[in-house]
Coordinates of C-alpha atoms and ligand atoms in Angstrom, one line a residue:
X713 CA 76.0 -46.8 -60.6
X714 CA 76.4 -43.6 -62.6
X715 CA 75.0 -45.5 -65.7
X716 CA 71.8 -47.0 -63.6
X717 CA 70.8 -43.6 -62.6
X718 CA 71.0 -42.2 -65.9
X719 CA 69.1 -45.0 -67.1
X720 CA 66.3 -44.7 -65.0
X721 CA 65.9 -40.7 -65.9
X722 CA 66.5 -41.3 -68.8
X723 CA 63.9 -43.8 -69.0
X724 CA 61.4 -42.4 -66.9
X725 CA 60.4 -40.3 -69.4
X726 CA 59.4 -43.0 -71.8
X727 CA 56.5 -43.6 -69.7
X728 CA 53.0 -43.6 -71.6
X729 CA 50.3 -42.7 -68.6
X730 CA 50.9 -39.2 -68.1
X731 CA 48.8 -36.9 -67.4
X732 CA 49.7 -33.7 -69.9
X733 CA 51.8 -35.4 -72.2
X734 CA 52.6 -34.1 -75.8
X735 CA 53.5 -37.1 -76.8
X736 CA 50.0 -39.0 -76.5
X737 CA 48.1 -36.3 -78.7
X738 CA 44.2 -36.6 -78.9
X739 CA 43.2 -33.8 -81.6
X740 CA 43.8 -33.1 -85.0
X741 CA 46.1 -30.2 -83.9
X742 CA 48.4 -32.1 -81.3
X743 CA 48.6 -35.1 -84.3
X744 CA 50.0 -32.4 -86.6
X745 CA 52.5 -31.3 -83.5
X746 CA 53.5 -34.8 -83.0
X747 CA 54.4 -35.8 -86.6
X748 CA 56.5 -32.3 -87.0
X749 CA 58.4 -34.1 -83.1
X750 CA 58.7 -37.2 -85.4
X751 CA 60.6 -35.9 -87.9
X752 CA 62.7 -34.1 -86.3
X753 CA 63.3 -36.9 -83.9
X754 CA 64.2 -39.2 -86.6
X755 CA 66.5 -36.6 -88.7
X756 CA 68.4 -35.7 -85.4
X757 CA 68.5 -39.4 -84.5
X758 CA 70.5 -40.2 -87.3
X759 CA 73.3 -37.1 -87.3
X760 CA 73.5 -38.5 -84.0
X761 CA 74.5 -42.0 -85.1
X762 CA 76.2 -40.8 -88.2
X763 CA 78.7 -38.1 -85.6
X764 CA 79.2 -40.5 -83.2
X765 CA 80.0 -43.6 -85.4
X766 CA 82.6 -41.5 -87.2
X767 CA 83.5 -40.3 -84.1
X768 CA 84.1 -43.1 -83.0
X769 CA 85.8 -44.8 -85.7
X770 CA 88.8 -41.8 -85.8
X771 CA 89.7 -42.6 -82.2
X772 CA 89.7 -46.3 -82.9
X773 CA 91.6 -46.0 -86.3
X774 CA 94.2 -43.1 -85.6
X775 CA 94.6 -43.5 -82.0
X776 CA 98.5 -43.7 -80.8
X777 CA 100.1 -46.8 -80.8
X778 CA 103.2 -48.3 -78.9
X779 CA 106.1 -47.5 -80.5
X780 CA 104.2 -44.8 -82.8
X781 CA 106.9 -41.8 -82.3
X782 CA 106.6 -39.3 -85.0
X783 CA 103.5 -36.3 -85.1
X784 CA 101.1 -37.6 -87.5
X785 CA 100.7 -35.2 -91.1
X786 CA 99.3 -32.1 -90.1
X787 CA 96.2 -30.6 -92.9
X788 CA 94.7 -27.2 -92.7
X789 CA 91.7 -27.1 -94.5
X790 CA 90.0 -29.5 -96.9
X791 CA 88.0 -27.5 -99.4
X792 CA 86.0 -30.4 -100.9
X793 CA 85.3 -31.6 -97.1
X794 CA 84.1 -28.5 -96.0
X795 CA 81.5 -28.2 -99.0
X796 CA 80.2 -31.1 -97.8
X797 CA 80.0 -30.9 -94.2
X798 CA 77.9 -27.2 -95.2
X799 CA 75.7 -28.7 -98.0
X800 CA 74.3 -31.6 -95.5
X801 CA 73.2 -29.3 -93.0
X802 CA 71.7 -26.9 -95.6
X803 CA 69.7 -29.5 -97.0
X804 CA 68.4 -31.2 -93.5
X805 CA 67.5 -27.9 -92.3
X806 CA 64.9 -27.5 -95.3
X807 CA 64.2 -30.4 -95.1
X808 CA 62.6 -29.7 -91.2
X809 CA 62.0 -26.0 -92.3
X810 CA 59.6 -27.3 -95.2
X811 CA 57.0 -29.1 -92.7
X812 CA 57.5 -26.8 -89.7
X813 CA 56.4 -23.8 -91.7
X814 CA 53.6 -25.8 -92.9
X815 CA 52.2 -27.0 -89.7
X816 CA 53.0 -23.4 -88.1
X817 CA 50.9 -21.8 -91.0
X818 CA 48.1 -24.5 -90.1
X819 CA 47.6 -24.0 -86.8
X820 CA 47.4 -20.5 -87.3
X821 CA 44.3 -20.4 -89.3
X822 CA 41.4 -19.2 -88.1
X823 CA 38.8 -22.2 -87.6
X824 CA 36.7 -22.5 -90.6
X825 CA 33.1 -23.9 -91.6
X826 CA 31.1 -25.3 -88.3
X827 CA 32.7 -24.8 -85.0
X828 CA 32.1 -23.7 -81.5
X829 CA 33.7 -20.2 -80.2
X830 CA 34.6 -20.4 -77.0
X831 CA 36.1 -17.4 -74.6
X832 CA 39.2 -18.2 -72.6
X833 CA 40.1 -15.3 -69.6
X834 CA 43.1 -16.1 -67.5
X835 CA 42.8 -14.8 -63.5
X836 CA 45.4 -14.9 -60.9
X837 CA 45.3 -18.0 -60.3
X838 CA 42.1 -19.3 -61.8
X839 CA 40.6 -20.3 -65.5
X840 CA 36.9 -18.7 -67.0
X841 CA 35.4 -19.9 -69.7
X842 CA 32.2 -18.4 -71.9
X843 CA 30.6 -19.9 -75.2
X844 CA 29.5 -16.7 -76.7
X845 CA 27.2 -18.6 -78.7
X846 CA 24.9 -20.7 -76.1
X847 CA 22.8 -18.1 -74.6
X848 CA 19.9 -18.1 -72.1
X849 CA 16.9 -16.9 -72.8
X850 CA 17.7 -13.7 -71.4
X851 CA 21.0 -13.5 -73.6
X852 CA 23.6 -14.1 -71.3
X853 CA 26.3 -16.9 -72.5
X854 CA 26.8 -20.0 -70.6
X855 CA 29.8 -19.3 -68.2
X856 CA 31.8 -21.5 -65.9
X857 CA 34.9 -21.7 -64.8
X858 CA 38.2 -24.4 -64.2
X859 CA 36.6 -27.3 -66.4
X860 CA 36.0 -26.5 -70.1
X861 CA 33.8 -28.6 -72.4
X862 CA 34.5 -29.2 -76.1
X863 CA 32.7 -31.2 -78.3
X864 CA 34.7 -34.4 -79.4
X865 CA 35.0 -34.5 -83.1
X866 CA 34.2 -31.1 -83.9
X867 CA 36.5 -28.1 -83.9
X868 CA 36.6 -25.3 -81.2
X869 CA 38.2 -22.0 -81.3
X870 CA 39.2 -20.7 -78.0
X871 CA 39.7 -16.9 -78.0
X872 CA 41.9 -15.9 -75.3
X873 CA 43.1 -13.3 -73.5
X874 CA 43.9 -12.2 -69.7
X875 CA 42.2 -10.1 -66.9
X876 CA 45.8 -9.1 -65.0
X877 CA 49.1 -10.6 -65.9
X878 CA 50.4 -13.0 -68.9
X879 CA 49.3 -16.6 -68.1
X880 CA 49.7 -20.0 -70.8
X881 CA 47.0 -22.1 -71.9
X882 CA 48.5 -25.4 -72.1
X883 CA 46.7 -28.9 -72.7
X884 CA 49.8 -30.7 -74.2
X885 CA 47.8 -34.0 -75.6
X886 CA 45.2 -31.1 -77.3
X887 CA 46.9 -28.6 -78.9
X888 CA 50.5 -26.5 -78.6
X889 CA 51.0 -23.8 -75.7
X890 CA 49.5 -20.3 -76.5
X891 CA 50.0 -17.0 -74.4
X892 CA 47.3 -15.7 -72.5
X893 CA 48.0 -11.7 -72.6
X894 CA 45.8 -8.8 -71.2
X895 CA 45.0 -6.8 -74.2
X896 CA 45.0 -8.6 -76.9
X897 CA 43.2 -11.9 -78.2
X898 CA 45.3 -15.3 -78.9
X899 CA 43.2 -18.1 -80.6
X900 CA 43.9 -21.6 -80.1
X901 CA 42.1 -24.1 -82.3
X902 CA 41.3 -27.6 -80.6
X903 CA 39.9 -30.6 -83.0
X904 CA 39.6 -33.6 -80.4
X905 CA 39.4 -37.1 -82.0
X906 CA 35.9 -38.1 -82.1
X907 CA 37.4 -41.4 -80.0
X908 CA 37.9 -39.1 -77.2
X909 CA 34.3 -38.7 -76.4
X910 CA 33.7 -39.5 -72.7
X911 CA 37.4 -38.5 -71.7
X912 CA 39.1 -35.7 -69.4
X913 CA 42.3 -34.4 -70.2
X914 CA 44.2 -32.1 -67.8
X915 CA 46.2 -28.8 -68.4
X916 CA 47.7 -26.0 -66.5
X917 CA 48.9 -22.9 -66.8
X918 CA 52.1 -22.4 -68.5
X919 CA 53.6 -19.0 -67.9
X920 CA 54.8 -17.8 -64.2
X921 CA 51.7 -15.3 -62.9
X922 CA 52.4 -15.7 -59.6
X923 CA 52.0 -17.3 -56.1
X924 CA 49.3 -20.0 -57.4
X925 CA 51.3 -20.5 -60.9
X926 CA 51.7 -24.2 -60.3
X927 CA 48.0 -24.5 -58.6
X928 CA 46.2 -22.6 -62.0
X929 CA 45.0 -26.4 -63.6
X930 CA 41.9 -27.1 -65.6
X931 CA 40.3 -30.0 -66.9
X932 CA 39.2 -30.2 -70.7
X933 CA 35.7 -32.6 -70.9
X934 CA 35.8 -34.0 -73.8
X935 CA 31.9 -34.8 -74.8
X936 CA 30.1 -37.2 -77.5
X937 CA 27.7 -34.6 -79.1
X938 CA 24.3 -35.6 -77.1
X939 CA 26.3 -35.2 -73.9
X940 CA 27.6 -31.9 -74.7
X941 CA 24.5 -30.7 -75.6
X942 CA 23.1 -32.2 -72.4
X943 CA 25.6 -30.1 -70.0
X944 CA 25.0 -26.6 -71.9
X945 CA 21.5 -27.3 -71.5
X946 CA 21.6 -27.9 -67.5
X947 CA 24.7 -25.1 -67.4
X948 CA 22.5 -22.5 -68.9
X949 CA 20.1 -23.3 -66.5
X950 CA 19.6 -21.3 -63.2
X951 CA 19.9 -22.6 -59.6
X952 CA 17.6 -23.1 -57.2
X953 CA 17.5 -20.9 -54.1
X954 CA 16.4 -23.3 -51.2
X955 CA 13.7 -22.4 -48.7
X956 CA 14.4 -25.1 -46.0
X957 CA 17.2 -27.2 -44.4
X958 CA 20.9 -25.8 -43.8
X959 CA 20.9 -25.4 -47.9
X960 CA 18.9 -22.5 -47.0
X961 CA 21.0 -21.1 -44.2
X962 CA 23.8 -21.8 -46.4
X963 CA 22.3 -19.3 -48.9
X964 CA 21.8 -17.0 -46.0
X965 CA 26.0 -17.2 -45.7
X966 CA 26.6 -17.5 -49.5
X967 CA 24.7 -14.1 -50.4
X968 CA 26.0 -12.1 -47.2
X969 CA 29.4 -13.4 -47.7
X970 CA 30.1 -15.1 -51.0
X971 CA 28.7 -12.8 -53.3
X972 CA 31.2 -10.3 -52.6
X973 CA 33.1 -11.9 -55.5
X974 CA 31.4 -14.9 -56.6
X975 CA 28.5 -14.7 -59.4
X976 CA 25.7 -17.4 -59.6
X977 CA 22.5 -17.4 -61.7
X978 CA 19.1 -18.1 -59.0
X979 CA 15.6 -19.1 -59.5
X980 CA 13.1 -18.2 -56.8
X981 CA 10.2 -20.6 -55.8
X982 CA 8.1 -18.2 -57.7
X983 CA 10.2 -18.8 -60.9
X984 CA 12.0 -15.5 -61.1
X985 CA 15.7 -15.7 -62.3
X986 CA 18.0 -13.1 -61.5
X987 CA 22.0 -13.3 -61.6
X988 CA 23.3 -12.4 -57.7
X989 CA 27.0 -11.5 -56.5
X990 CA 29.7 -9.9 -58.9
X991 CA 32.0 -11.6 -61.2
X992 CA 35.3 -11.2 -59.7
X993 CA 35.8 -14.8 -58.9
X994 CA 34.6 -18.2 -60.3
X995 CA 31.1 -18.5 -61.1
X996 CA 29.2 -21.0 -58.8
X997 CA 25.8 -21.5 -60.4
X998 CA 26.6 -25.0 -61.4
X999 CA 29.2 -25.9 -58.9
X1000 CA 28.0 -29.4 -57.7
X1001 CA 28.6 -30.2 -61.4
X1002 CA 32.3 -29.7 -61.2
X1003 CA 34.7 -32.4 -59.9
X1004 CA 37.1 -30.7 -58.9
X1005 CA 37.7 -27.4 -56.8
X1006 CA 40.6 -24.6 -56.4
X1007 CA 41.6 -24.6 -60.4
X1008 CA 41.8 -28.3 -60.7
X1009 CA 43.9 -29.0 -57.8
X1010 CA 41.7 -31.2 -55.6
X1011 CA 38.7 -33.4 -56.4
X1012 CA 35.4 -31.6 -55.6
X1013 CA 34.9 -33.9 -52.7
X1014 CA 32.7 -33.0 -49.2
X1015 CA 35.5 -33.1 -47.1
X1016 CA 38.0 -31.2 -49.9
X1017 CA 34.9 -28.6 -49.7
X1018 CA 34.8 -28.0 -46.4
X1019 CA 38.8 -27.6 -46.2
X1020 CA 38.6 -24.9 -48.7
X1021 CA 35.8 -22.8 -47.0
X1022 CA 37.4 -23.5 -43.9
X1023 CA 41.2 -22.2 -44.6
X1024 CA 41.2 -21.9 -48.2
X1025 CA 45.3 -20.8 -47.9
X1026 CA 45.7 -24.4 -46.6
X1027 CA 45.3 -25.9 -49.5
X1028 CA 46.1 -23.2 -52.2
X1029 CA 48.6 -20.4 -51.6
X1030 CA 46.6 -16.8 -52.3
X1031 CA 47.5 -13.4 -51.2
X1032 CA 43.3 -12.3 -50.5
X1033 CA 44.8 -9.5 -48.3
X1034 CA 46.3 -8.0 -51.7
X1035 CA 42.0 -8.0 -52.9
X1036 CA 41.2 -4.5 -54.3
X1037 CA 37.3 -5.2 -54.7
X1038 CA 37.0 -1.5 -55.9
X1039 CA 39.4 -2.1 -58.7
X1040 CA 38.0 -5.4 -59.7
X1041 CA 41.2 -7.3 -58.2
X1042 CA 40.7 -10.8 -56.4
X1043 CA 44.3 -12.2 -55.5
X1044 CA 42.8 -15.3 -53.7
X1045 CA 39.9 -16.0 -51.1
X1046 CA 40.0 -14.5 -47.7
X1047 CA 39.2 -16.8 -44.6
X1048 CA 36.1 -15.5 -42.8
X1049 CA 36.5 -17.5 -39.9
X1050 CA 33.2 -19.4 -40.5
X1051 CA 32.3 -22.0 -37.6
X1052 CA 32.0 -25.9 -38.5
X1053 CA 28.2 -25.5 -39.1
X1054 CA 28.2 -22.7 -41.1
X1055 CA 30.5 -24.4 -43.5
X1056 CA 28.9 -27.5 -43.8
X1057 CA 25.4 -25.4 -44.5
X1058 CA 27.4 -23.6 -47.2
X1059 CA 28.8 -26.7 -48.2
X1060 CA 25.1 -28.1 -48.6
X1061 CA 24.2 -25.4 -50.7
X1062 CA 27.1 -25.7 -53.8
X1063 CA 26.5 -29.7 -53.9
X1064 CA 22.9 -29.4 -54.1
X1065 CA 23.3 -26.2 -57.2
X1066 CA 24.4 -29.3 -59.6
Ligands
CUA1505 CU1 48.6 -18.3 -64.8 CU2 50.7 -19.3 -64.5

């Protein structure tokens, strides 16, 4: 019985269709990860044979017999032995050290030639990210928040850093884990295979921040060139604000209520643009575009909407009485006790701003 159950954990994780998995890597960076996990694999494999086989071998050959009386010859020490048993270590441990240094070295190095810069900012309990270099016509860099872009088959370098506390930035099949820390900048570069094109990877934070630790995903798009350029295009874009129907009450809620902490980019019937709200929390402009909602912990669904307006602690644990709007600190959305229509108004609204 004790053997089953070990079995089946043991086997469990030998499973291939996981969702953040380091052992199924999809960049450059994650392949260079994976080969270093090879080798080491292999090397500890066999000390692992080789110890237990002689292991093995003593109990079996020297074990006490019937009739075996007398203490067997006692040895202290075995100089040649010992030289050895400290030479083979020696040597398998630069053997791993050569490769590890390598790879560490590697992945260190700041992106070079053509690539896209893109700015990572970790929040309690929620992801932003800003290409520095795709800028509206008025200057201001595409921004959006919980589901990050890159360009399949080209290099990104993410440049990261935190607005409160020390968060992770992990996307095992991408690339290894990398600190998120207020005050500094951490880069990460990300090479997806160009096969990737058309796929979405997960990852999550990494490092305890907090109540919403486990609830601060993201989802990593990975885009055939055309298509990326295609979704900067529209996210650059502003949204519409809507004169009729309950979108426009909606807007009526969003900019009395919303806007307290969430940022969105609006175009007027007359054509004038104008960025509205401040940006304490996610940036909406584009929200109908995302599928998912509350950091990549539900699919961006009507209903799944309409829950989150409704009692957003239901479904995500925040602490929004902790909000200190004058110091710039959002610790999660409040409930404002909106009534069923107003909600689905306000719902109307984010799925029409696509
Ligand atoms: Cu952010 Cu854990």
């Amino acid at each position: 019985m004790a053997a089953v159950v070990l079995g089946a954990l043991f086997l469990a994780s030998c499973s291939s269709d996981l969702p953040q998995s380091s052992l199924n890597p999809q960049s450059v960076e994650a392949e260079q990860i994976d080969r270093l996990w090879d080798l080491v694999f292999w090397i500890g494999f066999g000390v692992f044979v080789v110890v237990e086989a002689a292991l093995i071998y003593a109990i079996v050959r020297f074990r006490k017999r019937p009739g075996d009386e007398a203490e067997p010859k006692q040895v202290h020490g075995n100089t040649r032995l010992e030289i050895v048993w400290s030479i083979i270590p020696v040597v398998i441990l630069a053997v791993i050290a050569v490769p590890t240094l390598t790879t560490l070295f590697d992945l260190r190095r700041p992106a070079e030639g053509d690539f896209l810069r893109v700015e990572v900012i970790g929040h309690q309990w929620w992801w932003e990210f800003r290409y520095p270099d795709i800028l509206d016509g008025d200057g201001r860099p595409l921004t959006t928040a919980n589901e990050l872009h890159l360009p399949a088959g080209t290099t990104s370098e993410l440049q990261m850093t935190s607005a409160d506390v020390i968060h992770s930035f992990w996307v095992p099949s991408l690339a290894g884990k990398r600190d998120v820390v207020p005050g500094r900048f951490n880069y990460l570069k990300i090479t997806p295979d160009p096969g990737t094109a058309g796929d979405m990877i997960k990852g999550q934070c990494a490092e305890y921040c907090g109540l919403a630790h486990a609830d601060m995903r993201f989802r990593v798009f990975l885009d055939g060139e055309s298509d990326f350029e295609a979704w900067s295009a529209e996210q650059l874009a502003a949204s519409p604000v809507p004169t009729e129907g309950p979108e426009a009450a909606g807007y009526e809620t969003f900019t009395a209520l919303c806007t307290t902490c969430h940022q969105a980019k609006v175009e007027t019937p007359e054509g004038t643009v104008d960025v509205i709200g401040a940006a304490l929390g996610p940036d909406l402009t584009h929200f109908g575009s995302r599928t998912s909602i509350g950091a990549g912990i539900e699919d961006n669904t009507t209903e799944h909407l309409a829950e989150w307006i409704d009692n957003p602690a239901s479904v995500k644990p925040m602490s929004p009485e902790m909000n200190d709007l004058a110091a710039g600190r959002i610790m999660g959305m409040p409930d404002y006790g909106l009534d069923d229509q107003q909600i689905a108004e306000l719902v109307a609204l984010l799925e029409m701003w696509k």
